[in-house]
């Protein structure tokens, strides 16, 4: 290719990229820069025009706040447990849907319903179903004679985190199913048949063939879900409000910004959230080596 | 080693009959090729022998034992797929030895066996590579190694060379022939390539639309094709056909109800003037292949489907000028005769 042709193609590439980059600058880069800048100030919400630069003081304040570390713990616990359960369930359902069972098409569509409902609506539905006096779950448990009084699912300190995890699993397992099912369908049937003819038992076929070949698909699914889970806000906030047991780092950042009205502190907390999401992403990508294709 | 027998084998997918009653006996140690155009059901037939596809009716037996209730893994067969179906995340060595891992064989024994088989297939230097780091031919060798390691009674090949380029295909063809000589194993080989079938097989099964057109040695199929389909399918370039009688060639063919005749390209000669058995036409194209020349002649009348006739001419032979009328001739012994249904008439042609 001549250098003039190459230059023309480069110019065309930039022209195509320009609108996208302008939009990203406007909606992502600029707010991010603002947040970073405010995190170094003592700005407040009632008078945001009047502030001083105070260096890294906000970051230090947050790092020494036990509430912050409680929120970090909650978030990491929620992420690890919910994503783990969703992966196992998702894999199980995907394997089931990948076999030729009757009514598979209907099942595949039906399973998407929880995923298609807005999280706020799902959370509200579950809140009602789990209500200590009027909830259907307690009704069933009482009618079955398993409990005498309704259980206050979201008010019980030992239970509330598990309720949040349960609802999250209910909502997002379909997402896992879809991604893993797509991965399963990429595996050529002849590979399974070769193993079948070779007399490889089913557990060995699953463990040594299906699972390794699914690794990229599972890796991507876990990455997406984990990044979502680390910045989870709505589910906890609706089910348990500002409860200390379920406070995530996003709720913490929101509280600093709007509750305490400290723009500087809130921005610093948001930046911490940003870093944490980044760290989790790096760890997952490094562990599952998504970039290295295992199925090639 | 084992014999394989199919009895009235049928397969339907819903309303579609893919295999319409096939009987076949493969002797112990025999190499049988199943050939046919795409969609004729040859791969389905192989998969039914392997136990990967259920039969709708009929029976498959290996060594006289019905296999209907025997799972694929217990049939004593190994299959080599067109796509190779290698495990992409395992090294070539592990691919070959994988089937033995669960058979309760010691690691050292597996390793030794894999190495021995790899040496036989000349891939012992590639055992640590993944399939994606291997060429098509090397992958094919690994797939064959994976079949060999289990010492099956019957080898099944499903178009194993179709994904290779021409040079490699010839090389692997020789390799498979050598393996068959060494192992004396029963092999059933599915292909759409009649050259592979004729060069490799002891006997060939010609399949069309789910039923057998003819079973025989390559020589039998070439010299005495049972019908026009087989005559046209075996041999390259393909046989020349012409209709006779009204609208076709006027030939002295006796009293039999001959509707068409066929003459192989090498049996046709260009004549200075028409004789008893001859056809007139116009030379439309000459292909010089170096070792021989192919002449394409559009007949004046009777060329079935209006396909030009092919004439094989030795290299250096004089070629008539293009677009000039030519007369083609052949001997009575070289003429295959077919009735209105395309069935062979009589025993001529050698």
Coordinates of C-alpha atoms in Angstrom, one line a residue:
Chain A
X1 CA 0.0 0.0 0.0
X2 CA 1.4 3.4 -0.9
X3 CA 2.0 5.8 1.9
X4 CA -0.5 8.3 0.5
X5 CA -3.2 5.7 0.5
X6 CA -2.3 4.7 4.0
X7 CA -2.5 8.3 5.1
X8 CA -5.9 8.7 3.6
X9 CA -7.1 5.6 5.3
X10 CA -5.8 6.9 8.6
X11 CA -7.5 10.2 8.1
X12 CA -10.8 8.4 7.3
X13 CA -10.4 6.3 10.5
X14 CA -10.1 9.4 12.6
X15 CA -13.1 11.0 10.9
X16 CA -15.2 7.9 11.8
X17 CA -13.9 7.9 15.3
X18 CA -14.4 11.6 16.0
X19 CA -18.1 11.6 16.8
X20 CA -17.8 8.7 19.2
X21 CA -14.8 10.3 20.9
X22 CA -16.6 13.6 21.2
X23 CA -19.6 11.9 22.8
X24 CA -17.3 9.9 25.2
X25 CA -15.5 13.1 26.2
X26 CA -18.7 14.8 27.0
X27 CA -20.4 12.1 28.9
X28 CA -17.5 10.1 30.4
X29 CA -14.2 11.9 30.3
X30 CA -15.4 15.3 31.5
X31 CA -17.5 14.1 34.4
X32 CA -14.7 11.8 35.4
X33 CA -12.3 14.6 35.3
X34 CA -14.7 16.8 37.3
X35 CA -15.1 14.1 39.9
X36 CA -11.4 13.7 40.2
X37 CA -10.9 17.4 40.6
X38 CA -13.7 17.8 43.2
X39 CA -12.2 14.9 45.2
X40 CA -9.2 17.1 45.9
X41 CA -11.4 19.9 47.3
X42 CA -13.6 20.6 50.3
X43 CA -16.6 21.6 48.2
X44 CA -20.1 21.2 49.6
X45 CA -23.5 20.8 47.9
X46 CA -25.1 23.9 49.3
X47 CA -22.3 26.2 48.0
X48 CA -20.4 24.3 45.3
X49 CA -18.8 27.4 43.8
X50 CA -16.9 28.1 47.0
X51 CA -14.1 25.7 47.8
X52 CA -10.4 25.2 48.4
X53 CA -8.0 22.6 47.2
X54 CA -7.1 20.3 50.1
X55 CA -5.0 17.7 48.4
X56 CA -5.5 14.0 49.3
X57 CA -7.3 14.8 52.6
X58 CA -10.6 13.4 51.4
X59 CA -9.0 10.1 50.4
X60 CA -7.3 9.8 53.8
X61 CA -10.6 10.6 55.6
X62 CA -12.4 7.8 53.7
X63 CA -9.6 5.3 54.2
X64 CA -9.7 5.9 57.9
X65 CA -13.5 5.7 58.1
X66 CA -14.7 2.3 59.5
X67 CA -18.0 2.7 57.7
X68 CA -16.1 2.7 54.4
X69 CA -14.3 -0.5 55.2
X70 CA -17.6 -2.0 56.3
X71 CA -19.0 -1.1 52.9
X72 CA -16.0 -2.5 51.1
X73 CA -16.4 -5.8 53.0
X74 CA -20.2 -5.9 52.3
X75 CA -19.5 -5.2 48.6
X76 CA -16.8 -7.8 48.2
X77 CA -18.8 -10.4 50.1
X78 CA -21.9 -9.7 48.0
X79 CA -19.9 -9.8 44.8
X80 CA -18.1 -13.0 45.5
X81 CA -21.1 -15.0 46.8
X82 CA -23.7 -13.8 44.3
X83 CA -21.5 -14.2 41.3
X84 CA -20.4 -17.6 42.4
X85 CA -23.9 -18.8 42.9
X86 CA -25.1 -17.2 39.6
X87 CA -22.2 -18.9 37.8
X88 CA -23.0 -22.4 39.1
X89 CA -26.8 -22.0 38.5
X90 CA -26.2 -20.4 35.1
X91 CA -23.9 -23.2 34.1
X92 CA -26.4 -25.8 35.3
X93 CA -29.4 -24.3 33.5
X94 CA -27.3 -23.6 30.3
X95 CA -26.2 -27.3 30.2
X96 CA -29.9 -28.3 30.6
X97 CA -31.0 -25.9 27.8
X98 CA -28.3 -27.1 25.6
X99 CA -29.6 -30.7 25.5
X100 CA -32.5 -31.4 23.2
X101 CA -35.3 -31.4 25.7
X102 CA -38.9 -30.8 24.6
X103 CA -40.1 -27.2 25.0
X104 CA -36.6 -25.8 25.0
X105 CA -37.5 -22.7 23.0
X106 CA -40.3 -21.7 25.4
X107 CA -38.1 -22.4 28.4
X108 CA -35.2 -20.3 26.9
X109 CA -37.6 -17.3 26.5
X110 CA -39.3 -17.8 29.8
X111 CA -36.0 -17.9 31.7
X112 CA -35.3 -14.4 30.5
X113 CA -38.2 -12.8 32.3
X114 CA -36.5 -12.0 35.6
X115 CA -33.6 -10.4 33.7
X116 CA -36.0 -8.2 31.6
X117 CA -37.8 -6.7 34.6
X118 CA -36.2 -3.5 35.9
X119 CA -34.2 -4.1 39.1
X120 CA -36.3 -1.5 41.0
X121 CA -39.5 -3.4 40.1
X122 CA -38.0 -6.8 41.0
X123 CA -36.7 -5.5 44.3
X124 CA -40.2 -4.0 45.1
X125 CA -41.9 -7.3 44.1
X126 CA -39.6 -9.3 46.4
X127 CA -39.9 -6.7 49.2
X128 CA -43.7 -7.4 49.2
X129 CA -43.3 -11.1 48.9
X130 CA -40.9 -11.1 51.8
X131 CA -42.9 -8.7 53.9
X132 CA -43.1 -9.9 57.5
X133 CA -46.8 -9.5 57.9
X134 CA -48.4 -9.4 54.4
X135 CA -45.7 -11.3 52.4
X136 CA -46.7 -14.5 50.6
X137 CA -43.5 -16.3 51.7
X138 CA -44.3 -15.9 55.3
X139 CA -47.9 -16.9 54.6
X140 CA -46.8 -20.1 53.1
X141 CA -44.3 -20.9 55.9
X142 CA -47.0 -20.2 58.5
X143 CA -49.6 -22.3 56.7
X144 CA -47.2 -25.1 56.4
X145 CA -46.6 -24.8 60.1
X146 CA -42.9 -24.2 59.7
X147 CA -42.8 -20.9 61.6
X148 CA -45.2 -19.4 64.1
X149 CA -44.7 -15.7 63.3
X150 CA -43.7 -14.1 60.0
X151 CA -39.9 -13.7 59.6
X152 CA -38.7 -10.1 59.1
X153 CA -36.4 -11.1 56.3
X154 CA -35.0 -7.7 55.5
X155 CA -34.9 -6.5 59.1
X156 CA -33.1 -9.5 60.6
X157 CA -29.4 -8.5 60.7
X158 CA -28.2 -12.0 60.0
X159 CA -30.6 -12.5 57.1
X160 CA -30.7 -9.2 55.2
X161 CA -27.4 -9.7 53.1
X162 CA -28.6 -13.2 52.1
X163 CA -31.9 -11.8 51.0
X164 CA -30.1 -9.2 48.8
X165 CA -28.0 -12.0 47.4
X166 CA -31.0 -14.2 46.8
X167 CA -32.9 -11.5 44.9
X168 CA -29.7 -10.7 42.9
X169 CA -29.3 -14.4 42.0
X170 CA -33.0 -14.5 40.9
X171 CA -32.6 -11.4 38.7
X172 CA -29.2 -12.1 37.0
X173 CA -29.0 -15.9 36.7
X174 CA -30.7 -15.6 33.2
X175 CA -27.9 -13.4 32.1
X176 CA -25.3 -16.0 33.1
X177 CA -27.4 -18.7 31.4
X178 CA -27.5 -16.8 28.1
X179 CA -23.8 -16.1 28.0
X180 CA -22.8 -19.6 29.0
X181 CA -25.3 -21.1 26.6
X182 CA -23.8 -19.1 23.8
X183 CA -20.4 -20.5 24.8
X184 CA -21.8 -24.1 24.9
X185 CA -23.2 -23.7 21.4
X186 CA -19.8 -22.7 20.1
X187 CA -18.4 -26.1 21.0
X188 CA -18.7 -28.3 17.8
X189 CA -20.9 -31.4 18.3
X190 CA -18.2 -33.6 16.7
X191 CA -15.9 -32.9 19.7
X192 CA -18.5 -34.4 22.1
X193 CA -19.1 -37.2 19.7
X194 CA -15.4 -38.0 19.4
X195 CA -15.2 -38.2 23.2
X196 CA -18.4 -40.3 23.3
X197 CA -17.0 -42.8 20.8
X198 CA -13.7 -42.8 22.8
X199 CA -15.7 -44.0 25.8
X200 CA -14.8 -41.0 27.9
X201 CA -17.3 -40.9 30.9
X202 CA -19.6 -38.0 31.3
X203 CA -17.9 -36.4 34.2
X204 CA -14.6 -36.5 32.4
X205 CA -16.2 -35.0 29.3
X206 CA -17.6 -32.2 31.4
X207 CA -14.5 -31.6 33.4
X208 CA -11.8 -32.0 30.7
X209 CA -13.6 -30.9 27.6
X210 CA -16.7 -28.8 28.2
X211 CA -15.5 -26.7 31.1
X212 CA -12.0 -25.8 29.6
X213 CA -13.7 -24.9 26.3
X214 CA -16.3 -22.8 28.1
X215 CA -13.6 -20.9 30.0
X216 CA -13.7 -17.8 27.7
X217 CA -17.5 -17.6 27.9
X218 CA -17.6 -18.1 31.6
X219 CA -14.7 -15.6 32.0
X220 CA -16.6 -12.9 30.2
X221 CA -19.8 -13.6 32.0
X222 CA -18.1 -13.5 35.4
X223 CA -16.3 -10.3 34.5
X224 CA -19.6 -8.5 33.4
X225 CA -21.4 -9.7 36.5
X226 CA -18.6 -8.9 38.9
X227 CA -18.3 -5.4 37.6
X228 CA -22.0 -4.9 38.0
X229 CA -22.0 -6.4 41.5
X230 CA -19.1 -4.3 42.7
X231 CA -21.0 -1.1 41.9
X232 CA -24.4 -2.4 43.0
X233 CA -26.6 0.2 44.5
X234 CA -30.4 -0.2 43.7
X235 CA -31.0 -3.6 45.2
X236 CA -29.5 -2.9 48.6
X237 CA -30.9 0.5 48.7
X238 CA -34.5 -0.5 48.0
X239 CA -34.5 -3.7 50.1
X240 CA -32.6 -2.4 53.1
X241 CA -32.2 1.4 52.7
X242 CA -29.1 2.6 54.5
X243 CA -28.7 -0.5 56.6
X244 CA -25.2 -1.0 57.8
X245 CA -25.3 -4.8 57.0
X246 CA -25.9 -4.2 53.3
X247 CA -24.3 -0.9 52.6
X248 CA -22.3 -1.1 49.4
X249 CA -19.5 1.2 48.4
X250 CA -21.9 2.9 45.9
X251 CA -24.4 3.6 48.7
X252 CA -21.5 4.9 50.9
X253 CA -20.4 7.3 48.1
X254 CA -24.0 8.5 47.6
X255 CA -24.4 9.1 51.3
X256 CA -21.3 11.3 51.4
X257 CA -22.5 13.3 48.4
X258 CA -26.2 13.8 49.1
X259 CA -26.6 12.7 52.7
X260 CA -23.7 14.6 54.2
X261 CA -23.7 17.0 51.2
X262 CA -19.9 16.8 51.0
X263 CA -19.1 17.0 47.2
X264 CA -15.4 16.6 47.9
X265 CA -15.8 13.6 50.1
X266 CA -18.4 12.1 47.8
X267 CA -16.2 12.6 44.8
X268 CA -13.3 10.9 46.6
X269 CA -15.5 8.0 47.6
X270 CA -16.7 7.7 43.9
X271 CA -13.1 7.7 42.8
X272 CA -12.4 4.9 45.3
X273 CA -15.3 2.9 43.8
X274 CA -13.8 3.5 40.4
X275 CA -10.4 2.2 41.5
X276 CA -12.0 -0.8 43.2
X277 CA -13.9 -1.7 40.1
X278 CA -10.7 -1.4 38.1
X279 CA -8.8 -3.7 40.5
X280 CA -11.6 -6.3 40.4
X281 CA -11.5 -6.2 36.6
X282 CA -7.8 -6.6 36.4
X283 CA -7.8 -9.5 38.9
X284 CA -10.6 -11.4 36.9
X285 CA -9.0 -10.8 33.5
X286 CA -5.7 -12.0 34.8
X287 CA -7.2 -15.1 36.5
X288 CA -9.3 -16.3 33.6
X289 CA -7.0 -15.0 30.9
X290 CA -9.9 -13.9 28.7
X291 CA -7.6 -12.4 26.2
X292 CA -5.9 -15.8 25.6
X293 CA -8.4 -17.9 23.6
X294 CA -8.4 -21.4 25.0
X295 CA -10.7 -22.6 22.3
X296 CA -8.9 -22.1 19.1
Chain B
X1 CA -10.5 -57.1 13.6
X2 CA -14.1 -57.6 12.7
X3 CA -16.7 -57.9 10.0
X4 CA -19.6 -55.4 9.7
X5 CA -23.1 -56.2 8.4
X6 CA -26.0 -53.9 7.7
X7 CA -29.4 -55.4 7.2
X8 CA -32.3 -53.3 5.7
X9 CA -31.0 -50.2 7.4
X10 CA -33.4 -47.3 7.3
X11 CA -33.3 -43.8 8.7
X12 CA -35.9 -41.1 8.6
X13 CA -35.6 -37.6 10.1
X14 CA -39.3 -36.8 10.5
X15 CA -40.9 -37.2 7.0
X16 CA -37.6 -37.2 5.2
X17 CA -36.2 -40.6 4.4
X18 CA -32.5 -40.3 4.4
X19 CA -31.5 -44.0 4.2
X20 CA -34.0 -46.2 2.4
X21 CA -33.1 -49.8 3.1
X22 CA -29.4 -50.7 2.8
X23 CA -27.8 -54.1 3.0
X24 CA -24.0 -54.3 3.1
X25 CA -21.4 -56.8 4.3
X26 CA -17.9 -55.7 5.0
X27 CA -15.5 -58.6 5.5
X28 CA -12.9 -58.7 8.2
X29 CA -9.9 -56.5 7.2
X30 CA -11.7 -55.1 4.1
X31 CA -11.5 -51.5 3.1
X32 CA -14.9 -50.3 1.9
X33 CA -15.5 -46.8 0.6
X34 CA -19.0 -45.3 0.6
X35 CA -19.2 -42.7 -2.2
X36 CA -22.0 -40.5 -3.4
X37 CA -23.0 -36.9 -4.1
X38 CA -23.5 -34.7 -1.1
X39 CA -26.8 -35.3 0.6
X40 CA -26.9 -39.0 -0.4
X41 CA -26.9 -40.1 3.2
X42 CA -23.4 -41.5 3.3
X43 CA -22.3 -39.7 6.5
X44 CA -25.6 -40.7 8.2
X45 CA -24.9 -44.3 7.3
X46 CA -21.4 -44.1 8.9
X47 CA -22.9 -42.4 12.0
X48 CA -25.3 -45.3 12.3
X49 CA -22.5 -47.8 12.2
X50 CA -20.7 -45.7 14.9
X51 CA -23.7 -45.6 17.1
X52 CA -24.0 -41.8 16.9
X53 CA -27.3 -41.9 15.1
X54 CA -30.2 -44.3 15.9
X55 CA -31.6 -46.5 13.2
X56 CA -35.3 -46.1 12.2
X57 CA -35.3 -49.7 11.1
X58 CA -33.0 -52.6 10.4
X59 CA -29.9 -53.9 12.1
X60 CA -26.2 -53.1 12.3
X61 CA -23.9 -55.9 13.5
X62 CA -20.2 -56.1 14.2
X63 CA -18.7 -59.6 14.2
X64 CA -22.1 -61.1 14.0
X65 CA -23.4 -59.3 17.2
X66 CA -26.2 -56.9 16.8
X67 CA -25.1 -53.4 17.9
X68 CA -28.6 -51.9 18.3
X69 CA -28.4 -51.8 22.1
X70 CA -24.6 -51.2 22.3
X71 CA -23.5 -47.6 22.9
X72 CA -20.9 -46.1 20.6
X73 CA -18.1 -46.5 23.1
X74 CA -18.6 -50.2 23.4
X75 CA -18.8 -51.1 19.7
X76 CA -15.0 -51.3 19.2
X77 CA -15.0 -48.7 16.6
X78 CA -13.1 -45.4 16.2
X79 CA -14.1 -42.6 14.0
X80 CA -12.1 -39.9 12.2
X81 CA -14.1 -36.8 11.4
X82 CA -13.8 -34.4 8.5
X83 CA -13.3 -31.5 11.0
X84 CA -10.8 -33.6 12.9
X85 CA -12.8 -32.8 16.1
X86 CA -9.5 -32.5 18.1
X87 CA -9.8 -31.1 21.7
X88 CA -8.4 -27.6 21.1
X89 CA -7.2 -27.0 24.6
X90 CA -5.1 -30.2 24.8
X91 CA -1.7 -30.9 23.3
X92 CA -1.5 -33.3 20.3
X93 CA -0.1 -36.0 22.7
X94 CA -2.9 -35.6 25.2
X95 CA -5.4 -35.7 22.3
X96 CA -4.1 -39.0 21.2
X97 CA -3.9 -40.5 24.7
X98 CA -7.1 -38.9 26.2
X99 CA -9.2 -42.0 25.7
X100 CA -6.8 -44.1 27.7
X101 CA -6.8 -41.7 30.7
X102 CA -10.0 -43.1 32.1
X103 CA -9.3 -46.7 31.1
X104 CA -7.2 -47.2 34.1
X105 CA -3.9 -47.3 32.3
X106 CA -0.7 -46.0 34.0
X107 CA 0.6 -42.7 32.8
X108 CA 3.9 -44.1 31.7
X109 CA 2.2 -46.8 29.6
X110 CA -0.1 -44.2 28.0
X111 CA 3.0 -42.0 27.2
X112 CA 4.8 -44.9 25.6
X113 CA 1.9 -45.9 23.5
X114 CA 1.2 -42.4 22.4
X115 CA 4.9 -42.0 21.4
X116 CA 4.8 -45.3 19.4
X117 CA 1.7 -44.3 17.5
X118 CA 3.0 -40.8 16.9
X119 CA 6.2 -42.2 15.5
X120 CA 4.2 -44.4 13.2
X121 CA 2.3 -41.3 11.9
X122 CA 5.5 -39.2 11.8
X123 CA 4.2 -36.7 14.3
X124 CA 6.3 -37.6 17.3
X125 CA 8.1 -34.2 17.2
X126 CA 4.7 -32.4 17.5
X127 CA 3.3 -34.0 20.6
X128 CA 3.6 -30.9 22.8
X129 CA 1.8 -28.6 20.4
X130 CA -1.9 -27.6 20.5
X131 CA -4.1 -28.3 17.5
X132 CA -4.1 -24.6 16.4
X133 CA -0.3 -24.7 16.1
X134 CA -0.6 -27.6 13.6
X135 CA -1.2 -27.7 9.9
X136 CA -4.3 -29.4 8.4
X137 CA -2.3 -32.5 7.5
X138 CA -0.7 -32.7 11.0
X139 CA -4.1 -32.3 12.6
X140 CA -5.4 -35.1 10.5
X141 CA -2.6 -37.3 11.6
X142 CA -3.4 -36.5 15.3
X143 CA -7.0 -37.4 14.6
X144 CA -5.9 -40.7 13.1
X145 CA -3.6 -41.3 16.0
X146 CA -6.5 -40.8 18.4
X147 CA -8.4 -43.5 16.5
X148 CA -5.4 -45.8 16.5
X149 CA -4.6 -45.6 20.2
X150 CA -7.8 -47.5 21.1
X151 CA -7.0 -50.4 18.8
X152 CA -10.5 -50.5 17.4
X153 CA -11.9 -53.4 15.5
X154 CA -13.3 -51.1 12.9
X155 CA -12.1 -47.8 11.7
X156 CA -14.6 -45.3 10.4
X157 CA -13.6 -42.3 8.3
X158 CA -16.0 -39.5 7.6
X159 CA -14.6 -37.5 4.6
X160 CA -11.2 -37.3 6.4
X161 CA -9.3 -35.5 3.6
X162 CA -11.9 -33.1 2.4
X163 CA -10.5 -30.2 4.3
X164 CA -7.0 -30.6 3.0
X165 CA -5.5 -29.1 -0.1
X166 CA -4.7 -31.3 -3.2
X167 CA -1.1 -32.1 -2.4
X168 CA -1.8 -33.1 1.2
X169 CA -4.8 -35.1 0.2
X170 CA -2.6 -37.3 -2.0
X171 CA 0.0 -37.6 0.7
X172 CA -2.6 -38.6 3.4
X173 CA -4.3 -41.0 0.9
X174 CA -1.0 -42.9 0.6
X175 CA -0.7 -42.8 4.4
X176 CA -4.1 -44.2 5.0
X177 CA -3.4 -47.0 2.4
X178 CA -0.2 -47.8 4.2
X179 CA -2.0 -47.9 7.6
X180 CA -4.6 -50.3 6.2
X181 CA -1.8 -52.6 4.8
X182 CA 0.0 -52.5 8.2
X183 CA -3.0 -52.9 10.5
X184 CA -5.1 -55.2 8.3
X185 CA -8.0 -53.5 10.0
X186 CA -11.5 -53.3 8.8
X187 CA -12.0 -49.7 7.5
X188 CA -15.2 -48.0 6.2
X189 CA -14.4 -44.8 4.5
X190 CA -17.0 -42.1 3.5
X191 CA -16.1 -39.7 0.7
X192 CA -17.6 -37.7 -2.1
X193 CA -14.4 -38.0 -4.1
X194 CA -14.4 -40.9 -6.4
X195 CA -10.6 -40.7 -6.9
X196 CA -10.1 -41.4 -3.1
X197 CA -12.6 -44.2 -3.3
X198 CA -11.1 -45.9 -6.3
X199 CA -7.5 -45.6 -5.1
X200 CA -8.1 -46.8 -1.6
X201 CA -10.9 -49.2 -1.4
X202 CA -11.1 -52.9 -1.9
X203 CA -14.8 -52.4 -2.7
X204 CA -16.9 -49.3 -3.3
X205 CA -20.5 -48.7 -2.4
X206 CA -22.2 -46.1 -4.6
X207 CA -25.0 -44.3 -2.7
X208 CA -27.6 -42.0 -4.2
X209 CA -30.7 -40.6 -2.4
X210 CA -30.3 -43.1 0.4
X211 CA -30.1 -46.3 -1.5
X212 CA -27.3 -48.4 -3.0
X213 CA -26.7 -47.9 -6.8
X214 CA -24.0 -50.5 -7.0
X215 CA -21.4 -52.3 -4.8
X216 CA -18.3 -53.7 -6.4
X217 CA -14.5 -53.4 -6.8
X218 CA -13.2 -50.2 -8.4
X219 CA -12.5 -52.2 -11.6
X220 CA -16.0 -53.6 -11.7
X221 CA -17.6 -50.2 -11.2
X222 CA -15.4 -48.7 -13.9
X223 CA -15.8 -51.4 -16.5
X224 CA -19.3 -52.6 -15.8
X225 CA -21.3 -49.8 -14.2
X226 CA -24.8 -51.0 -13.4
X227 CA -26.4 -47.8 -14.5
X228 CA -25.9 -44.4 -16.0
X229 CA -25.5 -42.8 -12.5
X230 CA -22.6 -45.1 -11.6
X231 CA -21.1 -44.8 -15.1
X232 CA -21.1 -41.0 -14.8
X233 CA -19.9 -40.9 -11.2
X234 CA -16.8 -43.1 -11.4
X235 CA -14.0 -42.0 -13.7
X236 CA -12.5 -38.7 -14.4
X237 CA -13.1 -37.0 -16.8
X238 CA -16.5 -38.5 -16.7
X239 CA -18.0 -40.8 -19.2
X240 CA -19.6 -39.3 -22.4
X241 CA -23.2 -40.0 -22.9
X242 CA -25.5 -39.7 -26.0
X243 CA -29.0 -40.6 -26.6
X244 CA -29.8 -42.9 -29.6
X245 CA -32.8 -43.3 -31.8
X246 CA -35.1 -40.4 -32.7
X247 CA -33.4 -37.1 -32.1
X248 CA -30.2 -38.9 -31.1
X249 CA -27.4 -40.7 -32.7
X250 CA -28.2 -43.1 -35.5
X251 CA -26.1 -46.2 -34.5
X252 CA -26.3 -49.9 -35.4
X253 CA -27.2 -51.2 -32.0
X254 CA -29.3 -54.1 -32.8
X255 CA -32.8 -55.0 -31.5
X256 CA -32.3 -54.2 -27.8
X257 CA -34.2 -51.2 -26.3
X258 CA -31.1 -49.0 -26.0
X259 CA -32.0 -45.4 -25.1
X260 CA -28.5 -44.0 -24.5
X261 CA -24.9 -45.0 -24.9
X262 CA -21.8 -44.1 -23.0
X263 CA -18.1 -44.0 -24.0
X264 CA -15.2 -43.2 -21.7
X265 CA -13.0 -40.2 -22.9
X266 CA -10.0 -42.4 -23.4
X267 CA -11.9 -44.8 -25.7
X268 CA -12.9 -42.0 -28.1
X269 CA -10.7 -41.2 -31.1
X270 CA -10.8 -38.4 -33.6
X271 CA -11.4 -39.8 -37.1
X272 CA -10.8 -38.3 -40.5
X273 CA -14.3 -39.5 -41.6
X274 CA -17.3 -41.0 -39.8
X275 CA -17.4 -44.8 -39.5
X276 CA -20.1 -47.3 -38.2
X277 CA -19.9 -46.2 -34.6
X278 CA -19.4 -42.5 -34.7
X279 CA -20.7 -39.1 -34.0
X280 CA -20.1 -35.7 -35.6
X281 CA -19.4 -32.6 -33.7
X282 CA -17.5 -29.4 -33.5
X283 CA -14.3 -28.9 -31.4
X284 CA -15.1 -26.2 -28.9
X285 CA -12.1 -26.3 -26.6
X286 CA -8.7 -27.9 -26.0
X287 CA -7.1 -28.2 -22.6
X288 CA -3.4 -29.1 -22.7
X289 CA -2.5 -30.7 -19.3
X290 CA 1.1 -31.5 -20.3
X291 CA 0.9 -35.2 -20.1
X292 CA -2.3 -35.3 -22.1
X293 CA -4.8 -33.1 -23.9
X294 CA -8.5 -32.9 -23.4
X295 CA -10.7 -32.1 -26.3
X296 CA -14.2 -30.9 -25.8
X297 CA -16.5 -31.6 -28.7
X298 CA -20.1 -30.4 -29.0
X299 CA -22.1 -33.1 -30.8
X300 CA -24.4 -32.3 -33.6
X301 CA -27.1 -34.5 -32.2
X302 CA -27.8 -36.8 -29.3
X303 CA -25.5 -35.4 -26.6
X304 CA -27.4 -36.0 -23.4
X305 CA -28.0 -32.8 -21.4
X306 CA -26.1 -31.0 -24.2
X307 CA -22.8 -31.7 -22.5
X308 CA -19.9 -31.7 -24.9
X309 CA -18.0 -34.9 -25.2
X310 CA -14.5 -35.2 -23.8
X311 CA -11.7 -36.9 -25.8
X312 CA -8.4 -37.8 -24.2
X313 CA -5.5 -37.3 -26.5
X314 CA -1.9 -38.2 -25.7
X315 CA 0.5 -35.3 -25.4
X316 CA 1.9 -34.3 -28.8
X317 CA -0.9 -35.8 -30.8
X318 CA -2.1 -33.5 -33.5
X319 CA -5.2 -31.5 -32.5
X320 CA -7.8 -30.6 -35.2
X321 CA -8.3 -26.9 -35.7
X322 CA -10.8 -25.2 -33.4
X323 CA -14.5 -24.8 -34.3
X324 CA -14.0 -27.2 -37.2
X325 CA -16.3 -30.2 -37.7
X326 CA -14.8 -33.4 -36.4
X327 CA -15.9 -37.0 -36.4
X328 CA -15.5 -39.1 -33.3
X329 CA -15.3 -42.9 -33.3
X330 CA -15.1 -45.8 -30.8
X331 CA -14.9 -49.6 -30.8
X332 CA -18.0 -51.7 -30.0
X333 CA -16.2 -53.1 -26.9
X334 CA -15.9 -49.6 -25.4
X335 CA -19.5 -48.8 -25.7
X336 CA -21.8 -49.0 -22.6
X337 CA -25.5 -49.3 -23.4
X338 CA -28.3 -48.1 -21.2
X339 CA -32.1 -48.5 -21.4
X340 CA -34.7 -45.8 -20.9
X341 CA -34.5 -46.2 -17.1
X342 CA -30.7 -45.8 -17.2
X343 CA -30.0 -49.5 -16.5
X344 CA -27.1 -51.2 -18.2
X345 CA -27.9 -53.5 -21.1
X346 CA -25.6 -56.4 -21.9
X347 CA -22.0 -57.1 -20.9
X348 CA -19.9 -55.3 -23.5
X349 CA -17.1 -52.9 -22.6
X350 CA -14.0 -54.1 -20.9

